[in-house]
Coordinates of C-alpha atoms and ligand atoms in Angstrom, one line a residue:
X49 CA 40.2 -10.9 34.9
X50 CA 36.1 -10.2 35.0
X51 CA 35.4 -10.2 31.3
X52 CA 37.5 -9.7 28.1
X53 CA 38.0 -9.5 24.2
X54 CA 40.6 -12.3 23.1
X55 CA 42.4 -10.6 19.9
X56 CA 44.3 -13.0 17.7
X57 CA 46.9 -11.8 15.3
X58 CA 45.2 -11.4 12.3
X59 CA 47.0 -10.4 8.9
X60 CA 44.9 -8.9 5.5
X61 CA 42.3 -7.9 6.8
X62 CA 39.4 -7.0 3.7
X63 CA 35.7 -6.6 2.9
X64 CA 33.1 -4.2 2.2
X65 CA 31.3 -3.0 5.6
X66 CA 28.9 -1.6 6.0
X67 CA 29.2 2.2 8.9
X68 CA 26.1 2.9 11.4
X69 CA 25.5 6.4 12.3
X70 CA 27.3 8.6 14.6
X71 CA 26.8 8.2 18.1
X72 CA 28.5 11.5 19.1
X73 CA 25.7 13.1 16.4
X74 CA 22.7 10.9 18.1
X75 CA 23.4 11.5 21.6
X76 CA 23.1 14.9 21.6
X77 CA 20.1 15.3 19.2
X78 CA 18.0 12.5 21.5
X79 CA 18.7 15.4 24.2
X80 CA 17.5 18.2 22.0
X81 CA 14.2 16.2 21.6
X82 CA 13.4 17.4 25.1
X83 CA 12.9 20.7 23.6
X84 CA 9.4 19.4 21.5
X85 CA 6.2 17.6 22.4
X86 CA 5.4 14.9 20.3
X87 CA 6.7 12.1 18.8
X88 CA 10.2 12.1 16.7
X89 CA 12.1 9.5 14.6
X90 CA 15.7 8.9 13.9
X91 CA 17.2 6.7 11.9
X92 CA 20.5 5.1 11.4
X93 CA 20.9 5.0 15.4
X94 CA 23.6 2.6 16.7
X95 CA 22.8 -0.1 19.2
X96 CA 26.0 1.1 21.1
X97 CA 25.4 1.4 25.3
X98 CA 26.0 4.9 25.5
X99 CA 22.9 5.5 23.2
X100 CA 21.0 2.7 25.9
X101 CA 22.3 4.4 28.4
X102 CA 20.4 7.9 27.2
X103 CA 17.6 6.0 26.3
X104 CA 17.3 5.4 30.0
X105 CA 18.0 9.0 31.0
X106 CA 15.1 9.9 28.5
X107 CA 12.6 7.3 29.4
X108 CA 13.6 8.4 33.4
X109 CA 12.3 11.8 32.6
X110 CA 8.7 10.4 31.3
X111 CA 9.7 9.7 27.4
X112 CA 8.1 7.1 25.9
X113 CA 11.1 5.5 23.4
X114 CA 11.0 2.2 21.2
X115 CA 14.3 0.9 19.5
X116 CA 14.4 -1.2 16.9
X117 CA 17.8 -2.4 16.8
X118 CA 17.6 -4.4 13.1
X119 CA 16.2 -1.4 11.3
X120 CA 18.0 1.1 13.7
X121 CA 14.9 3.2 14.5
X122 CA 14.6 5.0 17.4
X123 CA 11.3 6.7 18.2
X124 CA 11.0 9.0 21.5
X125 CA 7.6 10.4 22.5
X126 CA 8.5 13.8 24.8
X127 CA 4.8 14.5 24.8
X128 CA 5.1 13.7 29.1
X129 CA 7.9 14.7 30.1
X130 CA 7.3 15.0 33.6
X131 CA 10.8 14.9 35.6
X132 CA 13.6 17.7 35.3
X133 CA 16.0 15.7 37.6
X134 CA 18.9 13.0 36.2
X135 CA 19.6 10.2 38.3
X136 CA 23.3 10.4 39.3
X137 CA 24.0 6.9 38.5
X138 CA 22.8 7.4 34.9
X139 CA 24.7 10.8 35.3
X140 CA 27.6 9.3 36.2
X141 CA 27.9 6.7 33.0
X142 CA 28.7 9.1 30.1
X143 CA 29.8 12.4 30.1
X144 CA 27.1 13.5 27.3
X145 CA 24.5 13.4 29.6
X146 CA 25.8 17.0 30.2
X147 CA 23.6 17.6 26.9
X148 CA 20.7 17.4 29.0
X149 CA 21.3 20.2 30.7
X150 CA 20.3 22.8 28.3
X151 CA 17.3 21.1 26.8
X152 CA 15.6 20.9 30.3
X153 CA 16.6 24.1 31.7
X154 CA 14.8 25.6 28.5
X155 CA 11.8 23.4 29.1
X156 CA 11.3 23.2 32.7
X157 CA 13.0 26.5 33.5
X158 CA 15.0 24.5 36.5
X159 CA 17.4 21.3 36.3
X160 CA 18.1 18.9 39.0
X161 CA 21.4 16.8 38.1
X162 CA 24.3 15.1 38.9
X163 CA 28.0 16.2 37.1
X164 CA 28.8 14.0 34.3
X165 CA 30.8 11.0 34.2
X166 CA 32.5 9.5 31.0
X167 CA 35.8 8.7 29.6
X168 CA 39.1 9.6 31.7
X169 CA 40.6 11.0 29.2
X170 CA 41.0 14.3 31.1
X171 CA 40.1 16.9 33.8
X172 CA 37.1 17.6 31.7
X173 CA 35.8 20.5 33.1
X174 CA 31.9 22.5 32.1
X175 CA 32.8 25.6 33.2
X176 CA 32.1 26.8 29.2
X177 CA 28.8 25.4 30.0
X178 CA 27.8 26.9 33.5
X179 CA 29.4 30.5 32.7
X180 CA 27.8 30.7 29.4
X181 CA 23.9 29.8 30.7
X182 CA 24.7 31.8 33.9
X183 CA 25.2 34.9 31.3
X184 CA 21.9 33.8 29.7
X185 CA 19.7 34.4 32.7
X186 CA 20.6 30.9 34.6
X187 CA 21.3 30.4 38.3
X188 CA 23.2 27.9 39.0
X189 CA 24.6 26.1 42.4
X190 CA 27.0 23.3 42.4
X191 CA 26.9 21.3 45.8
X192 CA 29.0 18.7 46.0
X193 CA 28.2 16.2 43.1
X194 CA 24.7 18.2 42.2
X195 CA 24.2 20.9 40.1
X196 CA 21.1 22.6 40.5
X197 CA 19.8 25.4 38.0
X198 CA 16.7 27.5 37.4
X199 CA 15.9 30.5 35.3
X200 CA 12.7 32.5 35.0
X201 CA 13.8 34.1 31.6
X202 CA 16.7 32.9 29.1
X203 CA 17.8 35.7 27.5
X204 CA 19.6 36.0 23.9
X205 CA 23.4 37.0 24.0
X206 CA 26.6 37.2 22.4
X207 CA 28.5 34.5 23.6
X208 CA 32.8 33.9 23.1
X209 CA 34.2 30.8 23.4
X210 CA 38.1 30.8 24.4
X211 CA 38.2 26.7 22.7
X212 CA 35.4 25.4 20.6
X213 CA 33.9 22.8 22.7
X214 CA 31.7 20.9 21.3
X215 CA 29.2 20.1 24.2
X216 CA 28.8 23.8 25.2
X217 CA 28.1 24.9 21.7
X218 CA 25.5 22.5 22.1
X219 CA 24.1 23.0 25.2
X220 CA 24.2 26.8 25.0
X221 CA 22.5 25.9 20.9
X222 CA 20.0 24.3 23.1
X223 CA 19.3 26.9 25.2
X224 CA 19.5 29.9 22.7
X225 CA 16.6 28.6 20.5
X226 CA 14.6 28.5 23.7
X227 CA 15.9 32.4 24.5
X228 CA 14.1 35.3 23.1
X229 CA 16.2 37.2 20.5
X230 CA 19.2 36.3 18.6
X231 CA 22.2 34.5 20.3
X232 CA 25.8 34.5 18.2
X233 CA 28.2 32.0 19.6
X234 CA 31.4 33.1 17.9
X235 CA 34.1 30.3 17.6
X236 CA 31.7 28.2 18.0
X237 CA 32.1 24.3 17.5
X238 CA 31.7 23.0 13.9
X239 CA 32.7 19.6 14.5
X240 CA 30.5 16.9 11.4
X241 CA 28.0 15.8 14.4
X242 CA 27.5 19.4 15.8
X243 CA 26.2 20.7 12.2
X244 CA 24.1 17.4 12.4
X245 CA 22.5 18.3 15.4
X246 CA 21.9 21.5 14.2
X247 CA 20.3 20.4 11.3
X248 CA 18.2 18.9 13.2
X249 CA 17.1 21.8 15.4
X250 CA 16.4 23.7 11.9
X251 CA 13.7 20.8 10.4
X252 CA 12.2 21.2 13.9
X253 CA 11.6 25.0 13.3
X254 CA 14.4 26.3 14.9
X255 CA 15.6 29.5 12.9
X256 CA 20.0 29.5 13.3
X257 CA 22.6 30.1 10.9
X258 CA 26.4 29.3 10.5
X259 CA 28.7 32.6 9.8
X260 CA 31.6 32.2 8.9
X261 CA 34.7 31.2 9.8
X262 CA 32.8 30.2 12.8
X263 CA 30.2 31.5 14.3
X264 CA 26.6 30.4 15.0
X265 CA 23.6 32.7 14.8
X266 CA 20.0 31.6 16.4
X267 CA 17.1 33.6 16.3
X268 CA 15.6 31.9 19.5
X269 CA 11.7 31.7 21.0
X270 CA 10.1 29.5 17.5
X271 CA 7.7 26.8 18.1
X272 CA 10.0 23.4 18.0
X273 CA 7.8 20.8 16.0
X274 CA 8.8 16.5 16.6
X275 CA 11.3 15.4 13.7
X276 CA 11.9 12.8 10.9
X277 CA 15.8 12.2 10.7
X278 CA 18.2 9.7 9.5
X279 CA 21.5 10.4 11.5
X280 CA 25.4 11.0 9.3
X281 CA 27.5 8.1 9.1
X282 CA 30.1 7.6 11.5
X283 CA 33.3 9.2 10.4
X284 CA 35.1 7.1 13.7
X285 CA 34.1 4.2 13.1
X286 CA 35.0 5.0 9.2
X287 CA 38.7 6.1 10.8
X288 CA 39.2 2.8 13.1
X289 CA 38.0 0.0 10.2
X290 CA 40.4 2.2 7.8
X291 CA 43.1 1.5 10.6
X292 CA 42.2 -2.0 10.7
X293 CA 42.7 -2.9 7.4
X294 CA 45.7 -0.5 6.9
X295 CA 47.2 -1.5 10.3
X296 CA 47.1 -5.6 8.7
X297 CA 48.4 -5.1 5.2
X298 CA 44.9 -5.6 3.7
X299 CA 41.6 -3.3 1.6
X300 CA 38.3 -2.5 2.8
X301 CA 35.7 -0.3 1.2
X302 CA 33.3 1.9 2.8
X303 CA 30.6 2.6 0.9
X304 CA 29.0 5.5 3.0
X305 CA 32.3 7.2 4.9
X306 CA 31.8 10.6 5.2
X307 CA 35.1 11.4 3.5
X308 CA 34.6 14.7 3.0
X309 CA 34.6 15.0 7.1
X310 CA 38.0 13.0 7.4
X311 CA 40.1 15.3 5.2
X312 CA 43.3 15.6 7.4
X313 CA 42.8 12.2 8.7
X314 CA 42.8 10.6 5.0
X315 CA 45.9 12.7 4.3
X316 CA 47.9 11.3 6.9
X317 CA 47.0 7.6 5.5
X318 CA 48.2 8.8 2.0
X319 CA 51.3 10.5 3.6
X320 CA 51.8 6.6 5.3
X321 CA 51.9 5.1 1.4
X322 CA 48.3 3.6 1.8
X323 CA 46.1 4.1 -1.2
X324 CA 42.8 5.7 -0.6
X325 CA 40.4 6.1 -3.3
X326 CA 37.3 8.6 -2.5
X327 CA 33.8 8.0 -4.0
X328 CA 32.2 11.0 -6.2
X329 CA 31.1 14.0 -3.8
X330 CA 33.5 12.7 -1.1
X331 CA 31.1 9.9 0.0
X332 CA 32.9 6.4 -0.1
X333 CA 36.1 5.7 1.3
X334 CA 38.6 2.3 -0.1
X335 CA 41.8 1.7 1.3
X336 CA 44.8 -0.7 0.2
X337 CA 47.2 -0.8 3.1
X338 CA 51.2 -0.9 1.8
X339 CA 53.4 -3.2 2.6
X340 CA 56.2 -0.6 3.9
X341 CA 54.3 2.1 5.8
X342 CA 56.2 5.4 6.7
X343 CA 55.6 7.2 10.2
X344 CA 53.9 10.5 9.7
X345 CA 53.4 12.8 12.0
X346 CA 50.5 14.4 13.7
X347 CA 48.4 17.1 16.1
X348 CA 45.0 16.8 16.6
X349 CA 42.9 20.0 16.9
X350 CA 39.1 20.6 16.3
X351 CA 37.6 20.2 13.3
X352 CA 38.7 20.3 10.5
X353 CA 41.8 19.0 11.6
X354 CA 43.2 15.8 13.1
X355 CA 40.2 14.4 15.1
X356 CA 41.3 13.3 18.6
X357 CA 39.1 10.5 18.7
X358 CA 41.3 9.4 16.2
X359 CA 44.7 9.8 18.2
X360 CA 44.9 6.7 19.7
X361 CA 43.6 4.3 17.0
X362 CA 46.3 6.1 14.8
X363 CA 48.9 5.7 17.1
X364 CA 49.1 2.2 16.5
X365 CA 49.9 2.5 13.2
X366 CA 52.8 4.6 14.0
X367 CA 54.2 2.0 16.0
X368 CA 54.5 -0.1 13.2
X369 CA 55.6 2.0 10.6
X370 CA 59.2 2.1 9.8
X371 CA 60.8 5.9 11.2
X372 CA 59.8 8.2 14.0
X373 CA 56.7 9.8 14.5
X374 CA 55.3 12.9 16.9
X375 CA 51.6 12.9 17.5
X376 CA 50.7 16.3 19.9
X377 CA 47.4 15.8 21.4
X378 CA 45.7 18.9 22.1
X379 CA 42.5 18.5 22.7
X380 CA 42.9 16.4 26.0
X381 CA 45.3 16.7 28.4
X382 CA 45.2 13.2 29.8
X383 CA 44.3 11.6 26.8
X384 CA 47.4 8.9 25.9
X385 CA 46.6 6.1 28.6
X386 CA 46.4 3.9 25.9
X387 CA 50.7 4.4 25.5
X388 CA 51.2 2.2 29.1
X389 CA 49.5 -0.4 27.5
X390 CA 51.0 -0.6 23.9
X391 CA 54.3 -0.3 25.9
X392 CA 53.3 -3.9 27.4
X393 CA 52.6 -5.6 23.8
X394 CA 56.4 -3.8 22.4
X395 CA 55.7 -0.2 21.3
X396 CA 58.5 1.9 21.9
X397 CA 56.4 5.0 22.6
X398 CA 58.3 8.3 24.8
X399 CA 55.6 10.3 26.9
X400 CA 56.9 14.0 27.3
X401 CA 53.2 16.6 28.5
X402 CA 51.1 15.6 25.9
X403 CA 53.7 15.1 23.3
X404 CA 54.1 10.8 22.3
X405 CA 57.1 10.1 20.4
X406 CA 56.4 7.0 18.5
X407 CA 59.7 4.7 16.9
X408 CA 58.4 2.5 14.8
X409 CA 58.6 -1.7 15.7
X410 CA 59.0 -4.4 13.2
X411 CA 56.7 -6.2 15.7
X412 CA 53.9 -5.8 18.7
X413 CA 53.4 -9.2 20.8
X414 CA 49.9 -10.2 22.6
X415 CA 49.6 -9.9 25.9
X416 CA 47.0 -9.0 28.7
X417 CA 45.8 -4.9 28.4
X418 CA 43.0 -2.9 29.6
X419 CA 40.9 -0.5 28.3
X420 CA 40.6 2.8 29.8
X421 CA 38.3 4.9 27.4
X422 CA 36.2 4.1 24.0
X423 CA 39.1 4.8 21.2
X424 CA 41.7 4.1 23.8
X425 CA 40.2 0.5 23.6
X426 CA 39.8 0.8 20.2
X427 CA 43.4 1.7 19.7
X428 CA 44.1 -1.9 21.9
X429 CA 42.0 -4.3 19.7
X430 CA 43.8 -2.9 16.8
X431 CA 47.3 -3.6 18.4
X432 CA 45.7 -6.9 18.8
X433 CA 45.1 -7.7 15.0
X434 CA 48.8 -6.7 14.5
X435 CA 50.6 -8.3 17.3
X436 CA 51.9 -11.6 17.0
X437 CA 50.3 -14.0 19.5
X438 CA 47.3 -13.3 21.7
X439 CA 46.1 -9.9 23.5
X440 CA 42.8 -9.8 25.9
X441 CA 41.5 -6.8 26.5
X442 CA 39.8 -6.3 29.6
X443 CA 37.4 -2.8 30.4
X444 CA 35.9 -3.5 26.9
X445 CA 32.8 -2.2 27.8
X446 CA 34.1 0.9 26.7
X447 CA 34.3 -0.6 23.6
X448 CA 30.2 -1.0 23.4
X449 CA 30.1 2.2 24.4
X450 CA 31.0 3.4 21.4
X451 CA 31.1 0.8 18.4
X452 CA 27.7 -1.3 17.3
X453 CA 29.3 -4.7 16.5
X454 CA 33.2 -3.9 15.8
X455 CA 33.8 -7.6 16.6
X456 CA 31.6 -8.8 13.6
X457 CA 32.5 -6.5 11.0
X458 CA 36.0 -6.8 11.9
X459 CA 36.1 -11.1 12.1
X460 CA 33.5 -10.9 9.1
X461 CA 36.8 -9.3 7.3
X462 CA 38.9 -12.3 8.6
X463 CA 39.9 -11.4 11.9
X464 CA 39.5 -13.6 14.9
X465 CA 37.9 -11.6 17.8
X466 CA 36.1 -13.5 20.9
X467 CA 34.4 -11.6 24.0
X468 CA 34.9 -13.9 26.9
X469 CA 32.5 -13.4 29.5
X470 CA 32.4 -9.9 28.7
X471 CA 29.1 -8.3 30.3
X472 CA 28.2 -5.6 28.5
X473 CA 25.3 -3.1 29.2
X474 CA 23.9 -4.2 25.7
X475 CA 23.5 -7.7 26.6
X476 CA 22.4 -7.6 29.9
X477 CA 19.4 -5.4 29.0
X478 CA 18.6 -6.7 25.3
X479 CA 15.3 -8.2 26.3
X480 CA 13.9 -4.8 28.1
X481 CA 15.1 -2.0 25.9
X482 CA 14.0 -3.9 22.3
X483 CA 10.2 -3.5 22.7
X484 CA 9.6 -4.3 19.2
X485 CA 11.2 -6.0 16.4
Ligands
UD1_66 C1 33.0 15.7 22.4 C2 32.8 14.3 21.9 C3 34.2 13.5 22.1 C4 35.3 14.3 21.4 C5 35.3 15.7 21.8 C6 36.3 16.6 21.0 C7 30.5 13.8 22.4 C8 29.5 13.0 23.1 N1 31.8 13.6 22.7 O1 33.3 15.7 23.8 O2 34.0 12.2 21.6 O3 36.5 13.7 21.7 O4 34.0 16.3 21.7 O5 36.0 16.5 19.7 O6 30.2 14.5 21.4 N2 36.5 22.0 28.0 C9 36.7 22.9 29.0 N3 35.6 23.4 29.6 C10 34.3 23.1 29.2 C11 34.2 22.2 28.1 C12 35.3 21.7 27.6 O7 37.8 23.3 29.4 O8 33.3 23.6 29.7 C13 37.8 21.5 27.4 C14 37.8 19.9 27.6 O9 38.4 19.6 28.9 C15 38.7 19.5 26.5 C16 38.3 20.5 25.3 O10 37.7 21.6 26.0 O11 40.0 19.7 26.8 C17 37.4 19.9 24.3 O12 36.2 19.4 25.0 P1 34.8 19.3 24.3 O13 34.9 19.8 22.9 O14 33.8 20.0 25.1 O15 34.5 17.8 24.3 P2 33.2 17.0 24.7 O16 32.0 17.8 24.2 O17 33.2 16.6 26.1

């Protein structure tokens, strides 16, 4: 086994942490940069390896970008830009490279790229993407792995989406405030990280609107000045340390969770028995786990409902709550790999489509799993802290993916959580991508 996390059955689990921003919000407002000329800061930026990872995609096109992972400060020059083609091995790391699509389309008026790797969590298709820019004045050719796409003129439009995805709301955002006239994406995505992005755009000069229930107005062709912005609180990595604590029997308190963007999820934790106590204006979340948690049911769906990143790491708990639950994932078609590998450590977990009927265990037992996505993994290590005995996790790079320092904040709470020769993208690049301190 190349690499692992060794979990060891914690119980209790408590503390006050401390949340970074979201990565889901960062990655796709670094790709909106490419939109302006200049320099712009963000703040609050996680030194997780899909954000290293984009931060090599930018600096591939001609960006200049610092990070300063102790203060979190990411600065990216897009003054020389010169390159509108994506390497397909930095393609091929993380599906949100897709987010570069737009930006450089609008800028360059042609995009060289290879199609997007990331999570298997499904058949992932762009075709909301491509058919949307195609009916904004792009061409586009797919050969094999390579997408090719020019334009001479974007053009404003109304655009329907049949499912609110939330990168073509994005990249078609992107492209809009680039189009002359007014673009309306109706059912567009409203997802925390989406309105983020968006605010984004607007302190850049972009001119857009939400209508609701859910549609999203831009008034395209203004002048896009750099930005100043300090990136929301991650309302995932809020959900998984709730989980850890409630999963162990202990308390935590997060000071900055976005509670008001974790509404259904928060419910369900009540529904278990757990205590949650919200901070004034929904900011602040503290949990005390019972001692006799209840299976609750669940469906994800997009926001403001049950967020599917949150499936998984949720799913554990179910295992060890006493009754049966149903969790219906909707989002994703392929996304419960993580149930083959709580079968191994005792979870008595029934597959039917993309229904997983969960009986609750008294009991999960360490053993040897792997990681096939970022809350997948997450979903393991959490297993981990429960079960009795030792789990290692192996494929826990998709753990750095998408968590700054989940190991420390979690052991700095009392569990016990070792990486074992574990070769993450973070560590084998520290020295090049921190420039300054
Ligand atoms: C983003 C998030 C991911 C989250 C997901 C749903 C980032 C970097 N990732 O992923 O963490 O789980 O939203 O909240 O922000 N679909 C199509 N055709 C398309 C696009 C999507 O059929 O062109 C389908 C997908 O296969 C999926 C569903 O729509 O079944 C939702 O996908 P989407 O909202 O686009 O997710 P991502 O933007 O990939």
């Amino acid at each position: 086994m190349k690499g692992y996390l060794k979990v060891e059955h914690s119980t209790k689990l408590h503390g006050k942490v401390s949340l970074i921003g979201a990565k889901n919000a960062v990655l796709v407002i670094m790709a909106s940069l490419i939109l302006t000329e200049g320099k712009s800061t963000l703040k609050n930026v996680p030194f997780s390896d899909d954000i290293m990872q984009m931060i090599q995609l930018l600096r591939d096109l001609g960006a200049e970008v610092l990070f300063n992972k102790e203060t979190h400060t990411l600065e990216i020059d897009t003054t020389f830009l010169v390159r509108c083609q994506v390497k397909k091995e930095i393609m091929k790391q993380m599906r949100a490279s897709i987010l570069v699509m737009g930006p450089l389309l609008a800028r360059f008026g042609k995009v060289n790229i290879a199609l997007p790797g990331g999570c298997i969590i499904g058949a992932r298709p762009i075709n909301y993407h491509l058919n949307n820019l195609r009916k904004m004045g792009a061409s586009i050719q797919i050969e094999g792995e390579y997408l090719f796409a020019h334009a001479k003129k974007l053009k404003s439009q109304r655009i329907v989406l049949e499912y609110p995805s939330v990168g073509a709301t994005e990249n078609i955002v992107m492209i809009a405030v680039a189009a002359q006239g007014t673009t309306r994406i109706i059912n567009a995505s409203l997802e925390p990280e989406v309105l983020d992005f968006i605010a984004v755009l607007k302190k850049m000069g972009a001119k857009i609107v939400i209508e609701p229930p859910a549609t999203i107005a831009i008034e395209g062709g203004a002048l896009l000045k750099p930005v100043e912005h300090t990136i929301m609180y991650d309302r995932l990595e809020a959900g998984s340390l709730l989980l850890a604590a409630a999963i162990t029997g202990g308390k935590i308190e997060l000071p900055h969770a976005p509670a008001y963007n974790l509404d259904v999820f928060l419910l369900k934790l009540q529904e278990m028995g757990h205590y949650i106590e919200i901070g004034s204006e929904g900011i602040g979340v503290t949990l005390k786990a019972t001692h006799s948690p209840k299976a609750v049911s669940f469906k994800t769906a997009p926001y403001p409902g049950f967020p599917t990143d949150l499936q998984a790491p949720m799913m554990v708990a179910q295992c060890l709550a006493s009754g049966t639950a149903t969790i219906d994932e909707t989002v994703f078609e392929n996304r419960l790999l993580h149930v083959h590998e709580l079968q191994k450590m005792g979870a008595q977990i029934k597959v039917d489509g993309s229904r997983a009927t969960v009986i609750g265990v008294d009991e999960l037992y360490g053993t040897p799993v792997i990681a096939s996505d970022i809350r997948g993994g997450c979903a393991l290590l959490l297993a981990g802290l429960a079960a009795k005995g030792i789990t290692t996790i192996s494929g826990v790079h998709h753990l750095s993916r998408g968590y700054e320092s989940i190991q420390k904040k979690l052991n700095d709470m009392g569990a016990s959580l070792e990486y074992v020769d574990a070769a993450m993208f973070v560590h084998h690049n520290y020295g090049r991508i921190i420039e300054y301190q």
